[in-house]
Coordinates of C-alpha atoms and ligand atoms in Angstrom, one line a residue:
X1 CA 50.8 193.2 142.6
X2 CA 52.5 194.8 139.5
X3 CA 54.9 197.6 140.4
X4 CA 56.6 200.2 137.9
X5 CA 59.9 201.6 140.1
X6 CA 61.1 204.7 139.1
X7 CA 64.6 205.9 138.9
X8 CA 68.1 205.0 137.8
X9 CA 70.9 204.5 140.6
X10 CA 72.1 201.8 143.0
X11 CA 69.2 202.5 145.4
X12 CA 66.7 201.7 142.2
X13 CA 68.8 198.6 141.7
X14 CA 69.2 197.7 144.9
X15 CA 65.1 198.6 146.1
X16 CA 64.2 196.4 142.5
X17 CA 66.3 193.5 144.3
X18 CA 65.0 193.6 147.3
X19 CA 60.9 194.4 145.9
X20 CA 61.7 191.0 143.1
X21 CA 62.0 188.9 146.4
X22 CA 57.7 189.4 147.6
X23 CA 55.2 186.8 147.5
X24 CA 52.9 189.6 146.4
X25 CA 54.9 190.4 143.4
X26 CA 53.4 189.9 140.1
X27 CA 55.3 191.7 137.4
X28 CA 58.1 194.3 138.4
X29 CA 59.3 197.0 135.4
X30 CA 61.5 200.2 136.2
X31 CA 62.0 203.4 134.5
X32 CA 64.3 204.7 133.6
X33 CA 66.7 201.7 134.8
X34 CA 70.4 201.3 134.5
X35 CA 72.8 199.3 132.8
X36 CA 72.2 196.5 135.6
X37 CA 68.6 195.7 134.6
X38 CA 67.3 192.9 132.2
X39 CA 66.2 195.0 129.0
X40 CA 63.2 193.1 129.4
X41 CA 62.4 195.0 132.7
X42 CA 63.0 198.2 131.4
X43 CA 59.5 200.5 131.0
X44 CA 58.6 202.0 127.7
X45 CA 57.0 204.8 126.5
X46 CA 57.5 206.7 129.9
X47 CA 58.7 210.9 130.5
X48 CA 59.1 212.2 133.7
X49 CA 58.7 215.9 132.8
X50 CA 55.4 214.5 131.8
X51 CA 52.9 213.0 134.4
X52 CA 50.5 212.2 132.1
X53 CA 52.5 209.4 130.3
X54 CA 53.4 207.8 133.4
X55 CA 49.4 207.6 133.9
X56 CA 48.9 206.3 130.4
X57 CA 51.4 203.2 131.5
X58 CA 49.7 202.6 134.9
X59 CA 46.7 202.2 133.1
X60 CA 47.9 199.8 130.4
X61 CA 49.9 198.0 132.1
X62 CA 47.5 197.7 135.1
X63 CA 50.2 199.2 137.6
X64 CA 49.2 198.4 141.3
X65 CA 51.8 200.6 143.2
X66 CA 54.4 203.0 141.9
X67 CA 57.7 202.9 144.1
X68 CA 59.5 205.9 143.8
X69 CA 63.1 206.5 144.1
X70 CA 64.1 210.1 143.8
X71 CA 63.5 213.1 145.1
X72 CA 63.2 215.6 141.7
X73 CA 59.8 214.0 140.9
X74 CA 58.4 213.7 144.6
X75 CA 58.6 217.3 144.5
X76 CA 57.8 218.0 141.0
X77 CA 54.0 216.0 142.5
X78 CA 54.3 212.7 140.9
X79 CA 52.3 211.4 143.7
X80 CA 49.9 214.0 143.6
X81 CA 49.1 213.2 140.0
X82 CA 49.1 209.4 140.2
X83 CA 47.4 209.0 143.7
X84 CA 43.5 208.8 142.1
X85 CA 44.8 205.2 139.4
X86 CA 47.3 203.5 142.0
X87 CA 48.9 203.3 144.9
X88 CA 52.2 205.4 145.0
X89 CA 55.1 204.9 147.7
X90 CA 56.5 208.5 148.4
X91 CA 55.2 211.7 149.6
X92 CA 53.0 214.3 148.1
X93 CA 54.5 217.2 146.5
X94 CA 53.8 219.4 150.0
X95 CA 55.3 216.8 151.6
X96 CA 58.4 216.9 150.0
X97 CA 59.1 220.6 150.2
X98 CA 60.8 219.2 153.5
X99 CA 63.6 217.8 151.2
X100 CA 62.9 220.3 147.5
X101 CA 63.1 223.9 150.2
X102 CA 65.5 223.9 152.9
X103 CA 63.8 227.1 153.9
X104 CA 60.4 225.2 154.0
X105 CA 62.2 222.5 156.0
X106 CA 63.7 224.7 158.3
X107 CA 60.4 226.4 159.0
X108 CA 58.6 223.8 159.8
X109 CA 61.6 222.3 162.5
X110 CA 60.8 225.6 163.8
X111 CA 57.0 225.7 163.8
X112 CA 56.6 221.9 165.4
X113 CA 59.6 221.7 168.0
X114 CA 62.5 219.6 165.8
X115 CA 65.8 220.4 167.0
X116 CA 67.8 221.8 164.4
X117 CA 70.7 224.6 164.0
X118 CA 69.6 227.9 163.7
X119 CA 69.6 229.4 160.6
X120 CA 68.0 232.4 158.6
X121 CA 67.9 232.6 154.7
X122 CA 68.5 235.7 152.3
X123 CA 68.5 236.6 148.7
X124 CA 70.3 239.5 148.9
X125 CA 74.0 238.2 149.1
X126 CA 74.9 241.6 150.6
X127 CA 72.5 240.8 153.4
X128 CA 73.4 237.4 153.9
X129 CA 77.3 238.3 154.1
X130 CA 76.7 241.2 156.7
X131 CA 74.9 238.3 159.0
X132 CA 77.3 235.9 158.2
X133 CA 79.9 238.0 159.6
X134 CA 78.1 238.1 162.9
X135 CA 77.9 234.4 163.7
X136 CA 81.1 232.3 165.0
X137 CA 83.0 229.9 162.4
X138 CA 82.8 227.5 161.1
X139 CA 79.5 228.2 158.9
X140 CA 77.4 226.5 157.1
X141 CA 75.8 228.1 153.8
X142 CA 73.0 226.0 151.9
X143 CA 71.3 226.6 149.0
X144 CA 67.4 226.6 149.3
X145 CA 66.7 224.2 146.6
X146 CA 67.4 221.1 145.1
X147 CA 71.3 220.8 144.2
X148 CA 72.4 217.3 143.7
X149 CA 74.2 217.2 147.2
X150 CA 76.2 220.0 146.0
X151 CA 74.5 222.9 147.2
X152 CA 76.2 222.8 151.1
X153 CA 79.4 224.6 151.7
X154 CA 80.9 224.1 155.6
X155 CA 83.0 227.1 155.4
X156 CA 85.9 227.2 157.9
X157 CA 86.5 231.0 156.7
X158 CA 84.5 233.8 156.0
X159 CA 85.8 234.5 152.6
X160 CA 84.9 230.7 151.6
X161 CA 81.5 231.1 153.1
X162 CA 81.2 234.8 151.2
X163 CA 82.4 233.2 147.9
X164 CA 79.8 230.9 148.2
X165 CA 77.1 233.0 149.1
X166 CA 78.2 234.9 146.0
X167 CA 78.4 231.6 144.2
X168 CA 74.9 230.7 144.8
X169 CA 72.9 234.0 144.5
X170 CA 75.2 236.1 142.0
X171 CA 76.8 233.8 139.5
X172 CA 73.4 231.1 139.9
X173 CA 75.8 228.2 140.0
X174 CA 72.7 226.3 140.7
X175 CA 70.4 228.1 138.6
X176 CA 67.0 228.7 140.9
X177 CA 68.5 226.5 143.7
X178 CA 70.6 228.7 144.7
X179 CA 68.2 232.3 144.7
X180 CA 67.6 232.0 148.4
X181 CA 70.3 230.7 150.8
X182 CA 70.5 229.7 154.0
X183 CA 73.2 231.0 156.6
X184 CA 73.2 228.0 159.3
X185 CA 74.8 227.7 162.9
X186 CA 77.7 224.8 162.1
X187 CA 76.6 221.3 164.3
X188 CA 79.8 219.6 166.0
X189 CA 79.1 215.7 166.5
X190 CA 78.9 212.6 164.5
X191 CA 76.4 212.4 161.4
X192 CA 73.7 209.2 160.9
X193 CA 70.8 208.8 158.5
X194 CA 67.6 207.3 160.1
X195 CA 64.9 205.9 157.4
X196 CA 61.6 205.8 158.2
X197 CA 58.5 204.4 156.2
X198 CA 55.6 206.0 157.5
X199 CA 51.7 206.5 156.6
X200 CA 50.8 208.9 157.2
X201 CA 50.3 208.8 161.0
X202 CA 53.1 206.2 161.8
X203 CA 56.8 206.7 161.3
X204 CA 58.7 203.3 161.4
X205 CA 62.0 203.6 161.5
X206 CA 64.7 201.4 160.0
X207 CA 68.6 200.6 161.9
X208 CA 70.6 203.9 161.7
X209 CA 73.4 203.8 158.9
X210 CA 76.2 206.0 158.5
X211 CA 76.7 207.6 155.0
X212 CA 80.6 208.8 154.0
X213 CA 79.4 212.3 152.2
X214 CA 83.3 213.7 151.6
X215 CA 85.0 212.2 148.1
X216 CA 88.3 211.2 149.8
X217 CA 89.5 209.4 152.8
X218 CA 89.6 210.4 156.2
X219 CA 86.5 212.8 155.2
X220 CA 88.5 215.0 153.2
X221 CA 87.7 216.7 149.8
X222 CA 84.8 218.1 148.5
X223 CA 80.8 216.9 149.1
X224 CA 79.0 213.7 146.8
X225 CA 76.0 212.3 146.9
X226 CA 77.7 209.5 149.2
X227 CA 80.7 207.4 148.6
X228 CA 79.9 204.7 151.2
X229 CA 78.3 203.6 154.0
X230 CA 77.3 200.7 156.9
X231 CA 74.9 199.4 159.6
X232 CA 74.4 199.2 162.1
X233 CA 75.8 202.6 164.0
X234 CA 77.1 202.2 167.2
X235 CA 76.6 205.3 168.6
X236 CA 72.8 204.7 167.4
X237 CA 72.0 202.8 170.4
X238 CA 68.2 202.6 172.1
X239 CA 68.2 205.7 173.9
X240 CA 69.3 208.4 170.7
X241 CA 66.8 206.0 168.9
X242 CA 64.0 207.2 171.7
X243 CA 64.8 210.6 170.8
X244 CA 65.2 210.2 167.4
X245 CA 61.5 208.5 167.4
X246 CA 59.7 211.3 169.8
X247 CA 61.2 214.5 169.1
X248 CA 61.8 213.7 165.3
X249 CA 59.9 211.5 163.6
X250 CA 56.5 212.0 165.8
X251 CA 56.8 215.4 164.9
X252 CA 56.9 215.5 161.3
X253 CA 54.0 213.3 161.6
X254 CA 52.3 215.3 163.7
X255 CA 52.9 218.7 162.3
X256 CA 51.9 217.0 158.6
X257 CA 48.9 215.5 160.0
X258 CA 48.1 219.5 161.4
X259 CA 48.7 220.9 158.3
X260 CA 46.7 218.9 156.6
X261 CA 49.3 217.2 154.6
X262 CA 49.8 213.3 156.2
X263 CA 53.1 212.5 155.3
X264 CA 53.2 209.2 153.7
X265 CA 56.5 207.3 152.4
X266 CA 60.1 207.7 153.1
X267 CA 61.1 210.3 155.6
X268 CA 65.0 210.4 155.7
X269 CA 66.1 212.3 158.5
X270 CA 69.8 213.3 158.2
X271 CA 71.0 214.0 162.3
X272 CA 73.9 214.7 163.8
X273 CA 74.5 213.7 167.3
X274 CA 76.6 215.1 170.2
X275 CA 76.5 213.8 173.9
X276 CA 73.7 211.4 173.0
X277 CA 71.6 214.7 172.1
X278 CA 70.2 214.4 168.1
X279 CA 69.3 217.6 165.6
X280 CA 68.2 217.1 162.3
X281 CA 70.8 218.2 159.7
X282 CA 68.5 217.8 156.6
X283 CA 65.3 215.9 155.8
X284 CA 64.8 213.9 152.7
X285 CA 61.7 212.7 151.2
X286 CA 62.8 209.1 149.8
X287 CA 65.6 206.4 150.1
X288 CA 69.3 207.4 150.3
X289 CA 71.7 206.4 148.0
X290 CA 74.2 204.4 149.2
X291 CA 72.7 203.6 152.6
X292 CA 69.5 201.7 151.0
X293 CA 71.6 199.3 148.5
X294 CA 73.1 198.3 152.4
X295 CA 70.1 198.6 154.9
X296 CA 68.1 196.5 152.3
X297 CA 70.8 193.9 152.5
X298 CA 69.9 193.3 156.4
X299 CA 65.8 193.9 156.0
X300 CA 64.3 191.2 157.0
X301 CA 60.9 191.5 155.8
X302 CA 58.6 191.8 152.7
X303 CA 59.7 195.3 151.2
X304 CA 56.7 195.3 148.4
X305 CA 54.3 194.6 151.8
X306 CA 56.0 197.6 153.3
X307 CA 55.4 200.0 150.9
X308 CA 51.8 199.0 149.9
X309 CA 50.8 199.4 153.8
X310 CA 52.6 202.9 153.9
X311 CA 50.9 204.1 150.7
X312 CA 47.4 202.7 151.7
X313 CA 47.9 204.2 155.0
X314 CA 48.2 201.3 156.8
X315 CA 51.2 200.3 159.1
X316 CA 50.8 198.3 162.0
X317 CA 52.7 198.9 165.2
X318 CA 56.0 197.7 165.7
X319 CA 59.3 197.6 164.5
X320 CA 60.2 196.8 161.4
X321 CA 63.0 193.5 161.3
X322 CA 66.1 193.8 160.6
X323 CA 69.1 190.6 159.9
X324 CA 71.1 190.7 163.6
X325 CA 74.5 191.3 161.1
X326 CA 76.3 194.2 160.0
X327 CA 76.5 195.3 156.1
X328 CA 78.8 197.9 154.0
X329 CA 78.4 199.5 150.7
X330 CA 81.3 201.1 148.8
X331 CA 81.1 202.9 146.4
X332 CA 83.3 202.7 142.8
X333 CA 83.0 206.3 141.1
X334 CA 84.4 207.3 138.3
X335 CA 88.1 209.4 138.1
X336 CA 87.1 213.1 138.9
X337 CA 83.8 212.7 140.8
X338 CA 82.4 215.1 142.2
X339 CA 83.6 217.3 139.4
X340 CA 83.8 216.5 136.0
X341 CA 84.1 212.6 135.3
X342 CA 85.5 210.7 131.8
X343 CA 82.0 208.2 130.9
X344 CA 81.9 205.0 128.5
X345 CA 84.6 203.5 131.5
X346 CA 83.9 199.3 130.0
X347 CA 82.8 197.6 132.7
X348 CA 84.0 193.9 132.7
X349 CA 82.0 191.1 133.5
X350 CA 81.5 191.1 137.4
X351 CA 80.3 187.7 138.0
X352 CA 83.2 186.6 139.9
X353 CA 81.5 188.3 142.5
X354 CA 79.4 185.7 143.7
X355 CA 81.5 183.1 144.4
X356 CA 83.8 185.3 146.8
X357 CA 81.1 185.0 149.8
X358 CA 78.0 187.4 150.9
X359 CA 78.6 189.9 148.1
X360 CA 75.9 192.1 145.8
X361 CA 77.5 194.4 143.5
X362 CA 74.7 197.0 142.3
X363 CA 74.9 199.5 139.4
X364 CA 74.4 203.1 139.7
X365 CA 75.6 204.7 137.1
X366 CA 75.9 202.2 134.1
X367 CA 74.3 201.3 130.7
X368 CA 74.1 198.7 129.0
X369 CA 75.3 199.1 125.6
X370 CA 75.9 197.3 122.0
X371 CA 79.3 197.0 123.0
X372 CA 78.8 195.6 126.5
X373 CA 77.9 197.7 130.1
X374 CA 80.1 200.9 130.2
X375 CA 79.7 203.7 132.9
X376 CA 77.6 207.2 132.7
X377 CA 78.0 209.0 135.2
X378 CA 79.7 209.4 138.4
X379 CA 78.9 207.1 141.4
X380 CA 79.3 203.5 138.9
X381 CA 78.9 200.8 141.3
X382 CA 78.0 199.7 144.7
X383 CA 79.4 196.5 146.0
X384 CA 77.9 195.4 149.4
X385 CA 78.9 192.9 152.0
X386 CA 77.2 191.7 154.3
X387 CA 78.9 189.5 157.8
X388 CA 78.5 188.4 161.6
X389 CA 79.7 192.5 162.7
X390 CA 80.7 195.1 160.1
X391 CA 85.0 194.3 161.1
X392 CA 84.1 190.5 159.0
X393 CA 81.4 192.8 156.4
X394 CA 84.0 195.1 156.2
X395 CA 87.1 192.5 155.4
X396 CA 85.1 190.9 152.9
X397 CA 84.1 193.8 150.6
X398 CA 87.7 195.1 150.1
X399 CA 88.9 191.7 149.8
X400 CA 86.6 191.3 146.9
X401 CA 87.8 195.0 145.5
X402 CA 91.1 193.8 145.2
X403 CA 89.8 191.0 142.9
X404 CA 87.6 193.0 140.4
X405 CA 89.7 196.0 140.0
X406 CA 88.2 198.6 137.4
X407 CA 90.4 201.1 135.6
X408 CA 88.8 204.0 135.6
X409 CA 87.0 204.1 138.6
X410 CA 88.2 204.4 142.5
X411 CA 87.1 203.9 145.7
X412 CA 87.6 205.1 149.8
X413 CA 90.1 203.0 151.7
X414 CA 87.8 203.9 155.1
X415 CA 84.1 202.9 154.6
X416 CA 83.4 201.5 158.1
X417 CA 86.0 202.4 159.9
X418 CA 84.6 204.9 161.9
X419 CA 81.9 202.0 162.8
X420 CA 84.3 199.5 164.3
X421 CA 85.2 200.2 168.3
Ligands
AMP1 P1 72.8 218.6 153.7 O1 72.6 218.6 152.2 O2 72.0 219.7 154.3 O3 72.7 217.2 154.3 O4 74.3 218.9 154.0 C1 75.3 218.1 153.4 C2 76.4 217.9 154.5 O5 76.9 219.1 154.9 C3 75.8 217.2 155.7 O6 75.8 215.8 155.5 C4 76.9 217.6 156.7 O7 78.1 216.8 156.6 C5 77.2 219.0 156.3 N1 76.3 219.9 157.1 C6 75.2 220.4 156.7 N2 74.7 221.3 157.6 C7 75.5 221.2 158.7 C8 75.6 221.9 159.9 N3 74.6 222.7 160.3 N4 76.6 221.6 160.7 C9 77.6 220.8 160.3 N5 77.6 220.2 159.2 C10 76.6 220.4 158.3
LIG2 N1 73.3 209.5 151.2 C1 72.8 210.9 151.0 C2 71.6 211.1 150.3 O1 71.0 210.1 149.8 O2 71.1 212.2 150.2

């Protein structure tokens, strides 16, 4: 099969690792790619805003299945518009209002039975701050739309949660995002992210993994995208998993199926879990990012294999296989991340990687340049370990930071701690 990945960060790097490694595979190119690629698998020629160049490559190129990473384009309907020339992993642009609208999302937890915190959205920020005031801190207030990972504020105050209600709807600090917000009920517990490929009808979940959303240790500072994470969770044990499986993940695919949108590709549900009790905190409609450049470092099966059955609608029953070993991801960002970062950081030569044990380092955010790979953006690298539990994974991948220090770019101290008894 040739396969044309889309996207540009550590999960890209990580899901073209892991996709190179099928039987099935015939040629492999991604777009737009990072400084970790070969140039020579770099696609050409290609513009996201525009759907109909993509097509024109698929086409040429004789394109089998498109793999696609993130969310922005899943909802923008880059399924919907590839769907009738190939096969396409990720969901159709209905589908992935669950992750593009909060509001939608939270609607449709409502409408089909998902446990979830209650919450009710405005766009008047008068409005939202006279209900805000009625409900017990802390608080949680979301933009509706697509922000980056940004758009949550867990306000311990009601002036924080009013200035960012103001934030969002007056002063548009995420443009459109933030027009509508949400005012939502604050979830005590711990957090996990359960991955699921599904097929419309079948949702198959992967191991739970634990992301590290808060830039600084001990989960303080502000929100990113993700700064680390691990597998397996131990809290995650069979019986959450039940629940996660029949009042979660049946659901969606039940409720899709209703509304006459089957829900094929990656369903990300983001839980939190208290007493052994699970409510979704957010959905997402594709991989995460770091969890995937881990979780696919313990999959034991044919990823390419996976993602053709889920976008032909095809799955069989039973669990998906995972490696009986622990992994952790860490991630190096750049000085200044979440906010406003310094770029062109040189990265050295990382080759001495391999020869300190079970280590990948992935790029995120990297280019490759005349001058040699320097960073672009925020989150720069992923290094993942892999061992027997996540205490020898865990040993390994900072002993390894210790050898390829970066200037420039830093790391938590904690990834995994919170995973070891
Ligand atoms: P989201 O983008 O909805 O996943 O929110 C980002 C982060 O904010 C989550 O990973 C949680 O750490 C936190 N968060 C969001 N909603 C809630 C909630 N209702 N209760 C507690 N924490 C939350
Ligand atoms: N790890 C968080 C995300 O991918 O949204």
């Amino acid at each position: 099969m040739n396969v044309l990945l889309i996207g540009s960060g550590g999960r890209e790097h990580a899901l073209f690792w892991k996709l190179s490694q099928s039987t099935q595979l015939g040629s492999i190119r991604v777009f737009p790619g990072n400084g970790g690629f070969a140039p020579e698998s770099i696609a050409l020629g290609i513009d996201l805003k525009n759907f109909e160049t993509i097509r024109s490559y698929v086409k040429q190129n004789k394109i089998d299945l498109v793999v696609v990473g993130p969310e922005q384009p899943l909802v923008d309907g880059i399924t919907d518009a590839l769907s009738r020339d190939c096969l396409v992993f990720g969901p159709t642009a209905f589908c992935a209002q669950l992750e593009g609208s909060k509001d939608f999302s939270k609607a449709f937890m409502k409408r089909h039975g998902i446990p979830t915190a209650d919450a009710v959205t405005f766009t008047d920020s008068n409005a939202a701050i006279e209900y805000l005031r009625t409900r017990k801190l802390p608080i949680v207030v979301k933009a509706d739309g697509l922000a980056a990972g940004k758009g949550v504020t867990v306000a311990t105050s009601y002036e924080d949660a009013e200035t960012a209600v103001r934030d969002a709807i007056d002063k548009k600090i995420f443009g459109t995002s933030g027009q509508s917000v949400l005012i939502e009920d604050f979830l005590e517990g711990q957090e996990a992210s359960v991955f699921a490929i599904c097929d419309g009808q079948r949702a198959l979940p992967m191991i739970a993994a634990q992301d590290h959303k808060r830039v600084f240790d001990n989960d303080q500072g502000p929100n990113t995208g993700g700064m680390g994470a691990y597998a397996p969770v131990p809290f995650m044990n069979a019986d959450v998993m039940r629940q996660v499986q029949t009042e979660v993940l049946d659901r969606v695919m039940a409720g899709m199926q209703k509304e006459g949108h089957p829900y094929r590709g990656l369903l990300y549900a983001g839980l939190m879990v208290h007493n052994g009790s699970v409510r979704v905190v957010e959905f997402n409609c594709r991989f995460g990012d770091p969890e995937t450049q881990g979780l696919l470092r313990l999959l034991d099966e044919d990823l390419l294999e996976l993602c053709k059955l889920s976008a032909s609608g095809n799955l069989p029953e039973r669990q998906i296989h995972f490696k009986q070993e622990a992994v952790i991801c860490i991630v190096l960002a750049a000085e200044g991340y979440p906010g406003e970062v310094r770029k062109n950081i040189p990265i050295p030569d990382l080759k001495i990687i391999d020869s300190l044990g079970d280590i990948i380092m992935f790029h995120a955010g990297t280019a490759l340049t005349p001058g040699g790979v320097v960073s672009t953006g925020g989150r720069v690298l992923n290094l993942t370990a892999t061992g027997r539990d996540l205490l020898e994974a865990r040993k390994l991948a900072y002993s390894a930071l210790e050898r390829v220090h970066v200037p420039g770019l830093f790391y938590r101290k904690d990834i995994g701690q919170k995973g070891i008894p």
